[in-house]
Amino acid sequence: MAIVNYIEKHLKTFSVTSHKHHYWEIIYVTEGLGKIKTQDNTVVEYKKGEIICIPPNLQHLNYSSSGFKNIHCTIEDWTPSISTIFLIKESALTKDFYSLFKLLHSYAHSLPANHPINLSLYTCITEFLNHLLNESTTSKQTQIIANEIMARYTDSKFDIDDAYKLIPLSKEYLRKIFIQEHGISPSNFLTSKRIALAKQLILKKKDNNLRISEIAELSGFDDLAYFSRIFKKETGFAPTEYELKHLKTNKIESEER
């Protein structure tokens, strides 16, 4: 489990001398702008609302002519998908991350490091960072497609071509870069979202009292036969078989307990 082993704030500061950390350092800029220069003369310019991720044992210095403020931490046992210094641009997501960061700063200084609240916040922080890094390493074009799918996948009238039409590039090119960046084609991403929702609804049939035809419709399928065929292809079970398998598994587990 990754652990935030240090978290502090910089009040208005103009420079931080050259130094390095044994673990990843994460900096959220709360005010001002400046530059970070590494031992290999890489310069990263930052401003308010951005996040800088600095890898372990990288000598670096931080300076600003107008001054900056930030919250910064080091994270032990975190292994992100990047290995070099990285800047995450300001977005709605970075603002949410800042809310988490403020919470962690507060509780890290008022509760023991191993308190359940802090342990939960460590997980939230690192998972959020992983998500931000993934978002930042994908192109704007593929993110538009992914966002459109996530917004409309429950609509049975939504077709993947609707997402392609949002971008003035060829369908084949967009499909290719989507696969490169997300590891799955847009159409398969759409199907996976729909089947994931269907599985959740099937496993909650006892509470929601939905028929399989209703679950298919709520999951974005307007044809029950097609839904059943795709569901079996993706899960290995017909929808009713999936439900029975889950009920049987729960019964066995209950009897063993």
CSV table of C-alpha atoms in Angstrom, one decimal:
chain,number,residue,atom,x,y,z
A,1,MET,CA,0.0,0.0,0.0
A,2,ALA,CA,1.3,3.5,-0.9
A,3,ILE,CA,1.8,5.8,2.1
A,4,VAL,CA,2.0,9.6,2.2
A,5,ASN,CA,4.9,9.9,4.6
A,6,TYR,CA,5.2,13.7,4.6
A,7,ILE,CA,2.8,16.5,3.7
A,8,GLU,CA,3.4,20.2,4.2
A,9,LYS,CA,2.6,23.7,2.8
A,10,HIS,CA,4.8,26.4,1.4
A,11,LEU,CA,3.6,29.8,2.3
A,12,LYS,CA,4.7,32.6,0.0
A,13,THR,CA,8.1,31.4,-1.2
A,14,PHE,CA,10.5,32.6,-3.9
A,15,SER,CA,13.0,29.7,-4.0
A,16,VAL,CA,13.7,26.2,-2.6
A,17,THR,CA,17.3,25.2,-2.9
A,18,SER,CA,18.4,22.1,-4.8
A,19,HIS,CA,17.4,18.9,-3.1
A,20,LYS,CA,15.9,15.4,-3.7
A,21,HIS,CA,13.6,12.9,-2.0
A,22,HIS,CA,13.7,9.1,-1.7
A,23,TYR,CA,10.1,8.9,-2.8
A,24,TRP,CA,7.8,10.6,-5.3
A,25,GLU,CA,7.1,14.2,-4.5
A,26,ILE,CA,3.7,15.6,-5.5
A,27,ILE,CA,3.2,19.4,-5.5
A,28,TYR,CA,-0.1,21.2,-6.0
A,29,VAL,CA,0.3,24.9,-6.7
A,30,THR,CA,-2.1,26.9,-4.7
A,31,GLU,CA,-0.9,30.4,-5.8
A,32,GLY,CA,1.6,32.0,-8.2
A,33,LEU,CA,3.8,30.5,-10.8
A,34,GLY,CA,7.4,29.4,-11.2
A,35,LYS,CA,9.8,26.9,-12.5
A,36,ILE,CA,11.4,23.6,-11.4
A,37,LYS,CA,14.8,22.8,-12.8
A,38,THR,CA,16.3,19.3,-12.5
A,39,GLN,CA,19.9,18.1,-12.4
A,40,ASP,CA,19.8,17.4,-16.1
A,41,ASN,CA,18.7,21.0,-16.9
A,42,THR,CA,15.1,20.0,-17.6
A,43,VAL,CA,12.9,23.0,-16.8
A,44,VAL,CA,9.2,22.6,-16.0
A,45,GLU,CA,7.1,25.8,-15.8
A,46,TYR,CA,4.0,25.7,-13.6
A,47,LYS,CA,1.2,27.9,-12.4
A,48,LYS,CA,-1.7,27.9,-10.0
A,49,GLY,CA,-3.9,24.9,-10.2
A,50,GLU,CA,-1.3,22.6,-11.7
A,51,ILE,CA,0.3,19.5,-10.2
A,52,ILE,CA,4.0,18.6,-10.5
A,53,CYS,CA,5.1,14.9,-10.0
A,54,ILE,CA,8.8,14.5,-9.3
A,55,PRO,CA,10.4,11.0,-9.3
A,56,PRO,CA,12.5,9.7,-6.5
A,57,ASN,CA,16.2,10.8,-6.2
A,58,LEU,CA,15.9,13.5,-8.8
A,59,GLN,CA,17.9,16.5,-7.8
A,60,HIS,CA,15.8,19.7,-8.4
A,61,LEU,CA,15.3,23.3,-7.3
A,62,ASN,CA,12.1,25.4,-7.3
A,63,TYR,CA,12.2,29.2,-8.0
A,64,SER,CA,9.8,32.0,-8.8
A,65,SER,CA,10.3,35.7,-9.4
A,66,SER,CA,6.8,36.6,-8.1
A,67,GLY,CA,6.5,33.9,-5.4
A,68,PHE,CA,4.4,30.8,-5.1
A,69,LYS,CA,2.4,28.8,-2.5
A,70,ASN,CA,1.7,25.0,-2.6
A,71,ILE,CA,0.9,21.9,-0.8
A,72,HIS,CA,3.5,19.2,-1.3
A,73,CYS,CA,3.9,15.6,-0.1
A,74,THR,CA,6.1,12.5,-0.6
A,75,ILE,CA,4.6,9.1,-1.3
A,76,GLU,CA,6.3,5.8,-0.4
A,77,ASP,CA,5.6,2.6,-2.4
A,78,TRP,CA,3.7,4.3,-5.2
A,79,THR,CA,4.6,3.0,-8.7
A,80,PRO,CA,2.9,5.2,-11.3
A,81,SER,CA,3.0,4.6,-15.0
A,82,ILE,CA,5.5,7.4,-15.5
A,83,SER,CA,9.2,7.6,-14.5
A,84,THR,CA,10.1,11.2,-15.3
A,85,ILE,CA,9.1,14.6,-13.9
A,86,PHE,CA,5.6,15.3,-15.1
A,87,LEU,CA,3.2,18.3,-15.1
A,88,ILE,CA,-0.6,17.8,-14.9
A,89,LYS,CA,-2.5,20.8,-16.3
A,90,GLU,CA,-5.3,22.5,-14.4
A,91,SER,CA,-8.8,20.9,-14.8
A,92,ALA,CA,-11.9,20.1,-13.0
A,93,LEU,CA,-10.2,16.9,-11.8
A,94,THR,CA,-7.2,18.7,-10.4
A,95,LYS,CA,-9.5,20.9,-8.4
A,96,ASP,CA,-11.1,17.8,-6.9
A,97,PHE,CA,-7.6,16.4,-6.2
A,98,TYR,CA,-6.9,19.6,-4.3
A,99,SER,CA,-9.9,19.1,-2.1
A,100,LEU,CA,-8.6,15.6,-1.2
A,101,PHE,CA,-5.1,17.0,-0.7
A,102,LYS,CA,-6.4,19.6,1.8
A,103,LEU,CA,-8.3,16.9,3.7
A,104,LEU,CA,-5.1,14.8,3.9
A,105,HIS,CA,-3.1,17.8,5.1
A,106,SER,CA,-5.6,18.4,7.8
A,107,TYR,CA,-5.9,14.8,9.0
A,108,ALA,CA,-2.3,13.9,8.6
A,109,HIS,CA,-1.5,16.7,11.2
A,110,SER,CA,-4.3,15.8,13.6
A,111,LEU,CA,-4.5,12.0,13.5
A,112,PRO,CA,-1.9,9.2,13.7
A,113,ALA,CA,-0.4,8.2,10.4
A,114,ASN,CA,-2.0,4.7,10.6
A,115,HIS,CA,-5.5,6.0,11.5
A,116,PRO,CA,-8.1,4.5,9.2
A,117,ILE,CA,-9.1,7.9,7.8
A,118,ASN,CA,-5.5,8.6,6.8
A,119,LEU,CA,-5.1,5.2,5.3
A,120,SER,CA,-8.2,5.7,3.3
A,121,LEU,CA,-7.0,9.1,2.1
A,122,TYR,CA,-3.6,7.6,1.1
A,123,THR,CA,-5.5,5.2,-1.2
A,124,CYS,CA,-7.7,8.0,-2.6
A,125,ILE,CA,-4.8,10.3,-3.3
A,126,THR,CA,-2.8,7.7,-5.2
A,127,GLU,CA,-5.7,6.3,-7.1
A,128,PHE,CA,-6.7,9.9,-8.1
A,129,LEU,CA,-3.2,10.6,-9.2
A,130,ASN,CA,-3.2,7.4,-11.3
A,131,HIS,CA,-6.4,8.6,-12.9
A,132,LEU,CA,-5.0,12.1,-13.5
A,133,LEU,CA,-1.9,10.7,-15.1
A,134,ASN,CA,-3.9,8.4,-17.4
A,135,GLU,CA,-6.1,11.4,-18.4
A,136,SER,CA,-3.1,13.5,-19.1
A,137,THR,CA,-1.4,11.0,-21.3
A,138,THR,CA,-4.3,10.6,-23.6
A,139,SER,CA,-5.0,12.9,-26.5
A,140,LYS,CA,-7.9,15.4,-26.6
A,141,GLN,CA,-9.5,13.5,-29.5
A,142,THR,CA,-9.7,10.1,-27.7
A,143,GLN,CA,-10.8,11.8,-24.5
A,144,ILE,CA,-13.7,13.4,-26.4
A,145,ILE,CA,-14.8,10.0,-27.6
A,146,ALA,CA,-14.4,8.3,-24.2
A,147,ASN,CA,-16.4,11.1,-22.5
A,148,GLU,CA,-19.2,10.9,-25.1
A,149,ILE,CA,-19.4,7.1,-24.6
A,150,MET,CA,-19.5,7.5,-20.8
A,151,ALA,CA,-22.2,10.2,-21.1
A,152,ARG,CA,-24.5,8.3,-23.5
A,153,TYR,CA,-23.9,4.5,-23.2
A,154,THR,CA,-27.2,3.9,-21.5
A,155,ASP,CA,-29.0,5.4,-24.5
A,156,SER,CA,-29.9,2.5,-26.9
A,157,LYS,CA,-30.1,5.0,-29.8
A,158,PHE,CA,-26.5,6.0,-29.3
A,159,ASP,CA,-24.2,4.6,-31.9
A,160,ILE,CA,-20.4,4.8,-31.7
A,161,ASP,CA,-20.4,6.7,-35.0
A,162,ASP,CA,-22.1,9.6,-33.1
A,163,ALA,CA,-18.8,10.0,-31.1
A,164,TYR,CA,-16.6,9.8,-34.2
A,165,LYS,CA,-18.6,12.6,-35.8
A,166,LEU,CA,-17.6,15.0,-33.0
A,167,ILE,CA,-14.0,15.1,-34.4
A,168,PRO,CA,-13.1,16.2,-37.9
A,169,LEU,CA,-10.7,13.2,-38.5
A,170,SER,CA,-11.1,9.9,-40.2
A,171,LYS,CA,-12.9,7.1,-38.3
A,172,GLU,CA,-10.1,4.6,-38.9
A,173,TYR,CA,-7.4,7.1,-37.6
A,174,LEU,CA,-9.5,7.8,-34.4
A,175,ARG,CA,-10.1,4.2,-33.8
A,176,LYS,CA,-6.4,3.4,-34.1
A,177,ILE,CA,-5.2,6.1,-31.7
A,178,PHE,CA,-8.0,5.2,-29.3
A,179,ILE,CA,-6.8,1.6,-29.2
A,180,GLN,CA,-3.2,2.8,-28.7
A,181,GLU,CA,-4.1,5.1,-25.8
A,182,HIS,CA,-6.9,3.2,-24.1
A,183,GLY,CA,-6.0,-0.4,-24.9
A,184,ILE,CA,-9.5,-1.1,-26.3
A,185,SER,CA,-11.5,0.0,-29.4
A,186,PRO,CA,-14.3,2.6,-28.9
A,187,SER,CA,-17.0,0.1,-29.8
A,188,ASN,CA,-15.6,-2.5,-27.4
A,189,PHE,CA,-15.4,0.3,-24.7
A,190,LEU,CA,-19.1,1.1,-25.3
A,191,THR,CA,-20.0,-2.6,-25.0
A,192,SER,CA,-18.0,-3.0,-21.9
A,193,LYS,CA,-19.7,-0.1,-20.2
A,194,ARG,CA,-23.2,-1.5,-21.1
A,195,ILE,CA,-22.4,-5.0,-20.0
A,196,ALA,CA,-20.9,-3.8,-16.7
A,197,LEU,CA,-24.1,-1.9,-15.9
A,198,ALA,CA,-26.2,-5.0,-16.9
A,199,LYS,CA,-24.2,-7.2,-14.6
A,200,GLN,CA,-24.8,-4.8,-11.7
A,201,LEU,CA,-28.5,-4.6,-12.4
A,202,ILE,CA,-28.8,-8.4,-12.7
A,203,LEU,CA,-27.0,-9.0,-9.4
A,204,LYS,CA,-29.4,-6.6,-7.8
A,205,LYS,CA,-32.6,-8.1,-9.3
A,206,LYS,CA,-33.8,-9.1,-5.9
A,207,ASP,CA,-33.9,-5.5,-4.9
A,208,ASN,CA,-34.9,-3.8,-8.1
A,209,ASN,CA,-37.4,-6.4,-9.4
A,210,LEU,CA,-36.4,-5.7,-13.0
A,211,ARG,CA,-37.1,-8.1,-15.8
A,212,ILE,CA,-34.2,-9.1,-18.1
A,213,SER,CA,-35.8,-7.1,-20.9
A,214,GLU,CA,-35.9,-4.0,-18.7
A,215,ILE,CA,-32.3,-4.5,-17.7
A,216,ALA,CA,-31.3,-4.8,-21.3
A,217,GLU,CA,-33.1,-1.5,-22.1
A,218,LEU,CA,-31.6,0.3,-19.1
A,219,SER,CA,-28.1,-0.9,-20.2
A,220,GLY,CA,-28.5,0.6,-23.7
A,221,PHE,CA,-29.8,-2.4,-25.7
A,222,ASP,CA,-33.1,-2.2,-27.5
A,223,ASP,CA,-33.1,-5.8,-28.7
A,224,LEU,CA,-33.3,-8.5,-26.0
A,225,ALA,CA,-32.0,-11.3,-28.3
A,226,TYR,CA,-29.0,-9.2,-29.2
A,227,PHE,CA,-28.4,-8.2,-25.6
A,228,SER,CA,-28.5,-11.9,-24.5
A,229,ARG,CA,-26.0,-12.8,-27.3
A,230,ILE,CA,-23.5,-10.0,-26.4
A,231,PHE,CA,-23.9,-10.7,-22.7
A,232,LYS,CA,-23.0,-14.4,-23.1
A,233,LYS,CA,-20.1,-13.5,-25.4
A,234,GLU,CA,-18.7,-11.1,-22.8
A,235,THR,CA,-19.4,-13.1,-19.6
A,236,GLY,CA,-19.7,-16.7,-20.8
A,237,PHE,CA,-23.2,-16.9,-19.4
A,238,ALA,CA,-26.7,-16.0,-20.6
A,239,PRO,CA,-28.2,-13.3,-18.4
A,240,THR,CA,-30.4,-15.8,-16.5
A,241,GLU,CA,-27.5,-18.2,-16.0
A,242,TYR,CA,-25.4,-15.3,-14.7
A,243,GLU,CA,-28.0,-14.6,-12.1
A,244,LEU,CA,-28.4,-18.2,-11.0
A,245,LYS,CA,-24.6,-18.7,-10.8
A,246,HIS,CA,-24.4,-15.7,-8.5
A,247,LEU,CA,-27.2,-16.9,-6.3
A,248,LYS,CA,-25.7,-20.4,-6.1
A,249,THR,CA,-22.3,-18.9,-5.2
A,250,ASN,CA,-23.8,-16.8,-2.5
A,251,LYS,CA,-25.7,-19.8,-1.1
A,252,ILE,CA,-22.5,-21.9,-0.9
A,253,GLU,CA,-20.6,-19.0,0.8
A,254,SER,CA,-23.5,-18.5,3.3
A,255,GLU,CA,-23.6,-22.3,4.2
A,256,GLU,CA,-19.8,-22.4,4.6
A,257,ARG,CA,-20.0,-19.5,7.1
